[in-house]
Coordinates of C-alpha atoms in Angstrom, one line a residue:
Chain U
X1 CA 63.0 -16.3 6.6
X2 CA 61.1 -13.5 8.4
X3 CA 57.5 -14.9 8.2
X4 CA 58.8 -18.3 9.4
X5 CA 60.4 -16.9 12.4
X6 CA 57.2 -14.6 13.0
X7 CA 54.9 -17.7 12.7
X8 CA 57.2 -19.7 15.0
X9 CA 57.5 -17.0 17.6
X10 CA 53.7 -16.4 17.7
X11 CA 53.2 -20.3 17.8
X12 CA 54.3 -19.8 21.5
X13 CA 52.2 -16.7 22.3
X14 CA 48.7 -17.6 23.6
X15 CA 47.0 -14.7 21.3
X16 CA 47.2 -13.9 17.6
X17 CA 50.1 -15.1 15.6
X18 CA 50.4 -11.8 13.8
X19 CA 49.6 -8.3 15.4
X20 CA 46.6 -6.7 13.7
X21 CA 48.7 -4.0 12.4
X22 CA 50.9 -6.5 10.5
X23 CA 48.0 -8.4 9.4
X24 CA 46.3 -5.6 8.0
X25 CA 49.6 -4.6 6.2
X26 CA 49.9 -7.7 4.3
X27 CA 46.1 -7.9 3.5
X28 CA 46.7 -4.2 1.9
X29 CA 49.7 -5.3 0.1
X30 CA 48.2 -8.3 -1.6
X31 CA 45.1 -6.1 -2.6
X32 CA 47.4 -3.4 -4.3
X33 CA 49.3 -6.5 -6.1
X34 CA 46.0 -7.9 -7.3
X35 CA 44.9 -4.5 -8.8
X36 CA 48.4 -4.0 -10.3
X37 CA 48.3 -7.3 -12.1
X38 CA 44.7 -6.8 -13.3
X39 CA 45.7 -3.4 -14.8
X40 CA 49.0 -5.1 -16.4
X41 CA 47.2 -7.9 -18.0
X42 CA 44.5 -5.6 -19.2
X43 CA 47.0 -3.3 -20.8
X44 CA 49.1 -6.2 -22.3
X45 CA 46.2 -8.2 -23.8
X46 CA 43.9 -5.5 -25.2
X47 CA 44.5 -4.5 -28.6
X48 CA 44.5 -0.7 -28.2
X49 CA 44.6 0.0 -31.8
X50 CA 41.4 -1.8 -32.6
X51 CA 39.9 -0.4 -29.5
X52 CA 40.5 3.2 -30.4
X53 CA 39.3 2.6 -34.1
X54 CA 36.2 1.1 -33.0
X55 CA 35.1 3.3 -29.9
X56 CA 37.3 6.5 -30.0
X57 CA 37.7 7.2 -33.6
X58 CA 38.0 11.0 -33.8
X59 CA 37.0 11.1 -37.5
X60 CA 33.8 9.4 -36.8
X61 CA 33.2 11.3 -33.8
X62 CA 33.5 14.5 -35.7
X63 CA 30.6 13.4 -38.2
X64 CA 28.3 13.2 -35.3
X65 CA 28.5 16.9 -34.7
X66 CA 26.7 18.9 -34.4
X67 CA 23.4 17.2 -35.3
X68 CA 24.0 14.8 -32.3
X69 CA 23.6 18.1 -30.1
X70 CA 20.9 19.8 -32.0
X71 CA 18.8 16.6 -32.5
X72 CA 19.7 14.0 -30.2
X73 CA 20.8 16.0 -27.1
X74 CA 17.6 18.5 -27.5
X75 CA 15.2 15.6 -27.9
X76 CA 16.6 13.8 -24.8
X77 CA 16.2 16.9 -22.9
X78 CA 12.6 17.8 -24.1
X79 CA 11.4 14.2 -23.9
X80 CA 12.8 13.9 -20.1
X81 CA 11.8 17.3 -18.9
X82 CA 8.2 17.0 -20.3
X83 CA 7.8 13.3 -19.2
X84 CA 9.1 14.5 -15.7
X85 CA 6.8 17.5 -15.4
X86 CA 4.0 15.2 -16.2
X87 CA 5.1 12.4 -14.1
X88 CA 5.7 15.0 -11.2
X89 CA 1.9 16.0 -11.2
X90 CA 0.5 12.8 -11.9
X91 CA 2.6 11.1 -9.2
X92 CA 1.7 13.5 -6.7
X93 CA -2.2 12.9 -7.5
X94 CA -1.4 9.1 -7.2
X95 CA 0.3 9.6 -4.0
X96 CA -2.5 11.5 -2.6
X97 CA -5.1 9.2 -4.0
X98 CA -2.8 6.3 -2.2
X99 CA -3.2 7.9 1.1
X100 CA -7.0 8.8 0.7
X101 CA -9.7 7.5 3.0
X102 CA -11.6 6.7 -0.1
X103 CA -11.1 3.0 -0.7
X104 CA -11.6 3.0 -4.4
X105 CA -9.0 5.7 -4.8
X106 CA -6.6 3.9 -2.8
X107 CA -7.3 0.7 -4.8
X108 CA -6.6 2.5 -8.1
X109 CA -3.5 4.1 -6.9
X110 CA -2.2 0.9 -5.8
X111 CA -2.8 -0.9 -9.0
X112 CA -1.4 1.9 -11.0
X113 CA 1.9 1.9 -9.0
X114 CA 2.2 -1.8 -9.1
X115 CA 1.6 -2.2 -12.9
X116 CA 3.9 0.9 -14.1
X117 CA 6.5 0.0 -11.6
X118 CA 6.3 -3.6 -12.3
X119 CA 6.3 -3.3 -16.2
X120 CA 9.5 -2.9 -18.0
X121 CA 9.2 0.8 -19.5
X122 CA 9.9 -0.6 -23.0
X123 CA 6.6 -2.5 -22.9
X124 CA 4.7 0.6 -22.1
X125 CA 6.2 2.4 -24.9
X126 CA 5.6 -0.2 -27.2
X127 CA 1.9 -0.4 -26.1
X128 CA 1.6 3.4 -26.5
X129 CA 3.3 3.7 -29.8
X130 CA 1.8 0.9 -31.3
X131 CA -1.6 0.2 -29.6
X132 CA -2.9 3.6 -29.3
X133 CA -3.1 4.5 -32.9
X134 CA -4.8 1.3 -33.7
X135 CA -7.2 1.4 -30.5
X136 CA -7.9 5.1 -31.0
X137 CA -8.1 5.7 -34.7
X138 CA -9.7 9.1 -34.6
X139 CA -7.5 10.2 -31.8
X140 CA -4.5 12.3 -32.9
X141 CA -1.9 12.8 -30.1
X142 CA -1.0 16.5 -30.1
X143 CA 2.4 17.6 -30.7
X144 CA 3.6 14.2 -32.1
X145 CA 6.1 12.8 -31.1
X146 CA 6.4 14.9 -28.3
X147 CA 3.2 14.2 -26.9
X148 CA 3.3 10.4 -27.0
X149 CA 6.8 10.4 -25.5
X150 CA 5.8 12.7 -22.7
X151 CA 2.6 10.6 -21.9
X152 CA 4.8 7.3 -22.1
X153 CA 7.6 8.7 -19.7
X154 CA 5.1 10.5 -17.5
X155 CA 3.1 7.4 -16.8
X156 CA 6.1 5.3 -16.0
X157 CA 7.9 8.0 -13.8
X158 CA 4.6 8.8 -12.1
X159 CA 4.6 5.5 -10.4
X160 CA 8.0 6.1 -8.8
X161 CA 7.3 9.8 -8.0
X162 CA 4.1 8.8 -6.6
X163 CA 6.0 6.4 -4.1
X164 CA 8.5 9.0 -3.3
X165 CA 5.8 11.6 -2.5
X166 CA 3.8 9.1 -0.4
X167 CA 7.1 8.7 1.7
X168 CA 7.5 12.3 2.1
X169 CA 4.3 12.9 2.9
X170 CA 4.5 10.5 5.6
X171 CA 7.6 11.7 6.8
X172 CA 6.2 15.3 7.7
X173 CA 5.5 15.1 11.3
X174 CA 1.9 14.3 12.4
X175 CA 1.9 17.6 14.5
X176 CA 1.9 19.6 11.4
X177 CA -1.5 18.3 10.4
X178 CA -2.7 18.7 13.8
X179 CA -1.8 22.1 14.0
X180 CA -3.3 23.1 10.6
X181 CA -6.6 21.2 11.6
X182 CA -6.8 23.0 14.8
X183 CA -6.6 26.4 13.0
X184 CA -9.6 25.5 11.2
X185 CA -8.1 24.1 8.0
X186 CA -9.9 21.0 6.3
X187 CA -7.8 17.8 5.9
X188 CA -7.5 18.8 2.1
X189 CA -6.5 22.3 2.9
X190 CA -4.0 21.3 5.3
X191 CA -2.7 18.8 2.8
X192 CA -2.1 21.4 0.2
X193 CA -1.1 24.2 2.3
X194 CA 1.1 22.7 4.9
X195 CA 1.9 19.0 4.4
X196 CA 2.8 18.7 0.5
X197 CA 5.1 21.8 0.4
X198 CA 7.2 20.4 3.3
X199 CA 6.9 16.8 1.8
X200 CA 8.5 18.0 -1.3
X201 CA 11.5 19.7 0.5
X202 CA 11.9 16.5 2.2
X203 CA 12.1 14.3 -1.0
X204 CA 14.1 16.9 -3.2
X205 CA 17.2 14.3 -3.3
X206 CA 15.2 11.2 -4.5
X207 CA 13.2 13.5 -6.9
X208 CA 16.4 14.6 -8.4
X209 CA 17.4 11.0 -8.6
X210 CA 14.1 10.1 -10.6
X211 CA 15.0 12.6 -13.0
X212 CA 18.5 11.0 -13.7
X213 CA 16.7 7.7 -14.0
X214 CA 14.2 9.2 -16.6
X215 CA 17.2 10.7 -18.6
X216 CA 18.3 7.1 -19.1
X217 CA 14.8 5.5 -19.5
X218 CA 14.2 8.0 -22.2
X219 CA 16.8 6.2 -24.4
X220 CA 13.9 3.5 -24.7
X221 CA 11.3 5.7 -26.5
X222 CA 12.9 4.7 -29.9
X223 CA 10.6 2.1 -30.0
X224 CA 7.7 4.2 -30.5
X225 CA 9.1 5.1 -34.0
X226 CA 10.6 8.4 -34.9
X227 CA 11.7 10.1 -38.1
X228 CA 15.1 11.5 -37.9
X229 CA 14.1 14.8 -36.5
X230 CA 12.5 12.9 -33.5
X231 CA 15.7 10.9 -32.7
X232 CA 16.7 11.0 -29.1
X233 CA 20.4 10.9 -28.0
X234 CA 20.5 6.9 -28.0
X235 CA 18.8 6.5 -31.4
X236 CA 20.9 9.1 -33.0
X237 CA 24.0 7.5 -31.9
X238 CA 22.9 4.2 -32.7
X239 CA 21.6 4.9 -36.2
X240 CA 24.7 6.5 -37.1
X241 CA 26.7 3.6 -35.9
X242 CA 24.8 1.5 -37.9
X243 CA 25.5 3.6 -41.1
X244 CA 29.3 3.8 -40.6
X245 CA 29.8 0.4 -38.9
X246 CA 31.8 2.1 -36.1
X247 CA 30.7 2.3 -32.5
X248 CA 32.2 5.9 -31.8
X249 CA 28.8 7.7 -32.1
X250 CA 27.2 5.4 -29.5
X251 CA 30.5 6.5 -27.1
X252 CA 29.6 10.1 -27.9
X253 CA 26.0 9.6 -27.0
X254 CA 26.9 8.0 -24.0
X255 CA 29.4 10.6 -22.9
X256 CA 26.7 13.2 -23.3
X257 CA 24.2 11.2 -21.3
X258 CA 27.0 11.4 -18.4
X259 CA 27.3 15.2 -19.2
X260 CA 23.8 15.4 -18.1
X261 CA 23.6 12.9 -15.3
X262 CA 27.0 13.3 -13.5
X263 CA 26.1 16.9 -12.5
X264 CA 22.8 15.9 -11.4
X265 CA 24.3 13.1 -9.2
X266 CA 26.4 15.8 -7.7
X267 CA 23.6 17.9 -7.0
X268 CA 21.9 15.2 -5.2
X269 CA 25.1 14.6 -3.0
X270 CA 25.0 18.3 -2.3
X271 CA 21.3 18.5 -1.5
X272 CA 21.5 15.4 0.8
X273 CA 24.4 16.8 2.7
X274 CA 22.7 20.2 3.1
X275 CA 19.5 18.2 4.5
X276 CA 21.7 16.3 7.0
X277 CA 23.0 19.6 8.2
X278 CA 19.7 21.1 8.7
X279 CA 18.4 18.3 10.5
X280 CA 20.6 18.5 13.6
Chain A
X1 CA -25.3 32.0 30.3
X2 CA -23.5 29.3 28.4
X3 CA -20.3 27.9 29.3
X4 CA -17.4 28.5 27.2
X5 CA -16.6 24.8 27.3
X6 CA -18.6 21.9 28.8
X7 CA -17.5 18.3 28.9
X8 CA -20.0 15.8 30.0
X9 CA -19.4 12.2 30.3
X10 CA -16.3 12.1 28.2
X11 CA -14.7 8.7 27.5
X12 CA -11.8 7.7 25.5
X13 CA -10.4 4.4 24.8
X14 CA -7.4 3.4 22.7
X15 CA -8.0 -0.3 21.8
X16 CA -8.4 -2.0 25.2
X17 CA -6.7 1.0 27.2
X18 CA -9.4 3.1 28.6
X19 CA -7.6 6.6 29.1
X20 CA -10.8 8.6 29.9
X21 CA -13.3 7.1 32.2
X22 CA -16.1 9.7 32.3
X23 CA -14.8 13.3 32.6
X24 CA -17.5 16.3 33.4
X25 CA -16.4 19.8 34.0
X26 CA -17.4 23.3 32.6
X27 CA -15.4 26.4 31.9
X28 CA -16.9 29.7 32.1
X29 CA -16.1 32.5 29.9
X30 CA -13.3 34.5 31.0
X31 CA -12.1 31.6 33.4
X32 CA -8.5 29.9 33.3
X33 CA -8.7 26.4 34.2
X34 CA -5.6 24.6 34.6
X35 CA -5.5 20.8 34.3
X36 CA -2.6 19.1 36.5
X37 CA -1.8 15.4 37.2
X38 CA 0.6 12.9 36.5
X39 CA 1.9 11.9 33.1
X40 CA -0.3 9.2 31.7
X41 CA -3.0 10.3 33.5
X42 CA -5.2 11.4 30.5
X43 CA -4.7 15.2 30.6
X44 CA -3.3 15.7 26.9
X45 CA -6.0 13.2 25.7
X46 CA -8.6 15.2 27.3
X47 CA -7.5 18.4 25.9
X48 CA -7.2 16.7 22.6
X49 CA -10.7 15.3 22.7
X50 CA -12.1 18.9 23.5
X51 CA -11.2 20.1 19.8
X52 CA -11.5 16.7 18.4
X53 CA -8.0 15.9 17.5
X54 CA -9.0 12.9 19.2
X55 CA -12.4 11.3 18.6
X56 CA -14.1 10.8 22.0
X57 CA -15.3 7.1 22.6
X58 CA -18.3 8.3 24.3
X59 CA -19.7 11.8 25.9
X60 CA -20.1 15.2 24.8
X61 CA -18.2 18.5 24.3
X62 CA -19.8 22.0 24.1
X63 CA -18.2 24.8 22.8
X64 CA -20.0 28.0 23.4
X65 CA -23.4 26.1 23.2
X66 CA -22.5 24.0 20.2
X67 CA -22.0 20.4 20.6
X68 CA -18.8 19.6 18.7
X69 CA -19.3 15.9 19.2
X70 CA -22.7 15.8 17.2
X71 CA -22.1 13.8 14.1
X72 CA -23.6 16.8 11.9
X73 CA -21.5 19.5 13.1
X74 CA -19.0 21.4 11.0
X75 CA -15.9 20.3 12.9
X76 CA -13.7 22.9 10.8
X77 CA -16.0 25.5 11.5
X78 CA -16.3 24.8 15.3
X79 CA -12.5 24.4 15.6
X80 CA -12.2 27.8 14.7
X81 CA -13.5 28.9 18.3
X82 CA -10.6 27.0 19.8
X83 CA -7.1 27.9 19.7
X84 CA -4.7 25.1 20.3
X85 CA -1.1 25.5 21.5
X86 CA 0.9 22.3 21.3
X87 CA 3.9 21.0 23.5
X88 CA 6.1 20.8 20.5
X89 CA 4.9 24.1 18.9
X90 CA 4.3 22.8 15.4
X91 CA 5.1 26.0 13.6
X92 CA 4.8 25.4 9.9
X93 CA 8.6 25.2 9.1
X94 CA 8.4 26.0 5.4
X95 CA 7.1 29.5 6.2
X96 CA 8.1 32.8 7.7
X97 CA 6.8 33.6 11.3
X98 CA 4.4 36.1 9.5
X99 CA 3.1 33.6 7.0
X100 CA 2.6 31.0 10.1
X101 CA 0.5 33.7 11.9
X102 CA -1.3 34.8 8.7
X103 CA -2.1 31.7 6.4
X104 CA -5.0 30.3 8.2
X105 CA -6.8 33.6 8.4
X106 CA -6.2 33.9 4.6
X107 CA -7.3 30.4 3.8
X108 CA -10.1 29.5 6.3
X109 CA -11.4 33.1 7.3
X110 CA -10.7 34.5 3.7
X111 CA -9.1 37.7 5.2
X112 CA -7.1 39.7 2.8
X113 CA -3.3 39.5 3.0
X114 CA -2.7 43.0 4.3
X115 CA -5.7 42.4 7.0
X116 CA -4.2 39.0 7.9
X117 CA -0.7 40.4 8.2
X118 CA -1.9 43.5 10.2
X119 CA -3.9 41.1 12.7
X120 CA -1.0 38.8 12.8
X121 CA 1.6 41.6 13.5
X122 CA -0.7 42.7 16.4
X123 CA -0.7 39.4 18.0
X124 CA 3.1 38.8 17.6
X125 CA 3.6 42.3 19.2
X126 CA 1.4 41.0 22.1
X127 CA 3.6 38.0 22.9
X128 CA 6.9 39.9 22.2
X129 CA 8.3 38.4 18.9
X130 CA 7.0 41.0 16.3
X131 CA 10.9 41.5 15.3
X132 CA 11.0 38.0 14.3
X133 CA 8.3 38.2 11.7
X134 CA 10.4 37.8 8.6
X135 CA 12.4 34.8 10.2
X136 CA 11.8 31.2 9.8
X137 CA 11.0 29.0 12.8
X138 CA 14.2 27.0 12.8
X139 CA 16.0 30.4 13.5
X140 CA 13.9 30.9 16.8
X141 CA 14.6 29.6 20.3
X142 CA 11.9 27.4 21.7
X143 CA 10.4 30.0 23.8
X144 CA 10.1 32.4 20.8
X145 CA 8.6 29.6 18.7
X146 CA 6.1 28.9 21.5
X147 CA 5.0 32.4 21.6
X148 CA 4.6 32.6 17.8
X149 CA 2.5 29.6 18.2
X150 CA 0.2 31.5 20.7
X151 CA 0.1 34.2 18.3
X152 CA -0.8 31.9 15.4
X153 CA -3.9 30.8 17.5
X154 CA -4.9 34.2 18.7
X155 CA -5.0 35.4 15.1
X156 CA -8.0 33.3 14.5
X157 CA -9.9 35.3 17.1
X158 CA -10.7 32.1 19.1
X159 CA -13.3 32.2 22.0
X160 CA -11.2 29.7 23.9
X161 CA -7.4 28.9 24.1
X162 CA -6.2 25.4 24.7
X163 CA -2.7 24.8 25.9
X164 CA -1.2 21.3 26.1
X165 CA 1.9 21.5 28.4
X166 CA 3.3 24.6 26.4
X167 CA 6.4 24.8 28.5
X168 CA 7.5 21.2 28.7
X169 CA 9.7 21.2 25.7
X170 CA 11.3 24.4 26.7
X171 CA 14.9 25.0 28.1
X172 CA 14.2 26.1 31.7
X173 CA 15.3 29.8 31.3
X174 CA 12.9 30.2 28.2
X175 CA 9.7 29.0 30.3
X176 CA 9.1 32.5 32.1
X177 CA 8.7 34.3 28.5
X178 CA 6.0 31.9 27.6
X179 CA 4.3 31.9 30.9
X180 CA 4.4 35.6 30.9
X181 CA 2.7 35.9 27.6
X182 CA 0.0 33.3 29.0
X183 CA -0.5 35.4 32.0
X184 CA -1.1 38.3 30.2
X185 CA -3.7 36.8 28.0
X186 CA -5.4 35.4 31.3
X187 CA -5.4 39.1 32.5
X188 CA -7.1 40.4 29.3
X189 CA -10.0 38.0 29.8
X190 CA -9.3 35.0 27.7
X191 CA -10.9 31.7 28.5
X192 CA -8.0 29.2 28.9
X193 CA -8.0 25.6 29.5
X194 CA -4.3 24.7 30.4
X195 CA -2.6 21.5 30.8
X196 CA 0.7 22.2 32.6
X197 CA 3.2 20.9 35.1
X198 CA 3.7 24.6 36.2
X199 CA 2.3 24.6 39.7
X200 CA 3.2 28.1 40.3
X201 CA 1.3 29.2 37.1
X202 CA -1.6 27.2 38.0
X203 CA -1.5 28.8 41.5
X204 CA -1.2 32.3 40.7
X205 CA -3.3 32.4 37.3
X206 CA -6.0 29.7 37.4
X207 CA -9.5 30.3 38.6
X208 CA -10.1 26.4 39.0
X209 CA -7.7 23.6 38.9
X210 CA -8.6 20.1 38.0
X211 CA -6.3 17.2 39.3
X212 CA -6.7 14.2 37.2
X213 CA -5.4 10.7 37.6
X214 CA -6.0 7.4 36.0
X215 CA -8.5 8.9 33.8
X216 CA -10.6 10.6 36.1
X217 CA -11.2 14.0 37.8
X218 CA -9.8 13.3 41.2
X219 CA -10.5 16.8 42.5
X220 CA -11.2 20.2 41.4
X221 CA -11.6 23.9 42.8
X222 CA -9.8 26.9 43.3
X223 CA -6.0 26.8 43.4
X224 CA -5.7 27.8 47.1
X225 CA -7.8 24.5 47.7
X226 CA -6.6 21.9 45.2
X227 CA -3.0 22.9 45.4
X228 CA -3.0 25.0 48.7
X229 CA -4.9 22.4 50.7
X230 CA -5.8 19.1 48.8
X231 CA -8.4 16.8 50.1
X232 CA -7.4 13.5 48.3
X233 CA -4.4 11.4 49.1
X234 CA -3.6 10.9 45.3
X235 CA -3.4 14.8 45.0
X236 CA -1.3 15.1 48.1
X237 CA 1.1 12.6 46.8
X238 CA 1.3 14.0 43.2
X239 CA 1.8 17.7 44.6
X240 CA 4.4 16.3 47.1
X241 CA 6.4 14.8 44.5
X242 CA 6.0 17.7 42.0
X243 CA 6.9 20.4 44.5
X244 CA 9.8 18.7 46.5
X245 CA 11.3 16.5 43.9
X246 CA 14.5 15.9 45.8
X247 CA 12.5 14.4 48.6
X248 CA 9.9 12.4 46.2
X249 CA 10.1 9.4 48.5
X250 CA 9.8 11.0 51.7
X251 CA 6.4 10.4 53.5
X252 CA 3.8 12.6 51.7
X253 CA 2.6 15.7 53.7
X254 CA 0.2 18.3 53.1
X255 CA 2.0 21.2 51.3
X256 CA 1.7 24.5 53.4

């Protein structure tokens, strides 16, 4: 047997028993073998008919269209973008407060970030959905459910975006502030004119990542409680699944999420590569 | 007549480290004053204290008779009288060259966009980079960037220009462009306070040279005296090392 002779020969050698090249070859062969066995097991053990019936049922998928696009997808996009826009500006304000010289501002910003980053998003949504109408009986949220959802998603994303903006602002070289101040700009004017525009450019990739995360977090807003016209992608797929007793609508909804998030992820990688080139 | 810049009893400490140990000097209107000295001697800190980018620990700074170190002074307004040029240029990377030279005019001096562009272009022409107006700082060479930075400071119509080692970050062949622009500025009568390692420039352009070491002004006077015939041993040693770098360890002699 070859291995035996190799080992026997190597035993007399003072160094490695196998050359690194041979060891790597054996290691790779084992890894491929494990992978092949795992695939083979999956194919043999799984009940493909049942899986196809439950998850990839074309008849069930057809029932989801076109409403899953005109209601679910549309609402998910509206919810996410409105929440993101609100979170963007709120996050910027919180980040500036966090870097402020005024101690109470810093404290408020820190508490805000810790609370909304630490709470599960679903808790915030439930508090807003059920608590707000009870606490402020006379106050009616404009454009419901869009108003409440934008507020809920905005509050949650602002905490993350604030930390991103803070990192970006701190990444702008100190010389930029000094140059602006030496031209007679006040601290605030320098921040608005010189620092923040450059900070935002620096954090475009992580900002896009936050948008991806928010698309997914928007699937939790169903706890606020909607009528059918307010259903987001997940809620639409979930309720249709419940009606039909088949999981295919959820798979369709999942695919549509991927249609939104995968291109965005691709965009993030492009932007990161571009930034890396620009910083040589 | 009031001095353009007057510094009196200036001290600056960073924690326990005392960088400036009592500096006094005066820059008259129209004068070019060069500050030379070894690195770590406090030259740049002194310059940054003059426009209060660093808060002096003690002492006073006057610009055209106004005390900048007074607690009630409007520092943003006072700084407008001082143009500052940095070692690292510090151009605003997200703006075109023209925006770089006009943004502070518009936001701080409230000039109209057209007026700011006109003044900015005039200053870009003066330093020889007008053809780069539409480009971005990253597209320019170091020498061009530094000249844009000079034009940016000039566009605020300062009484005094401060230069903090303006050529130290440049490739050797680009130093001349920037020094040329500075010399032209001096010839036009601009009051200038320049921290530099360019002895040739100091010798030819300066009215007064200050030699600083370990946080004090060791020697000051006309360049012919301070550079040509230094009186202090420390000045001699420094100049010897700067002017004859390949013989830095030889016995220091008075440069002829």
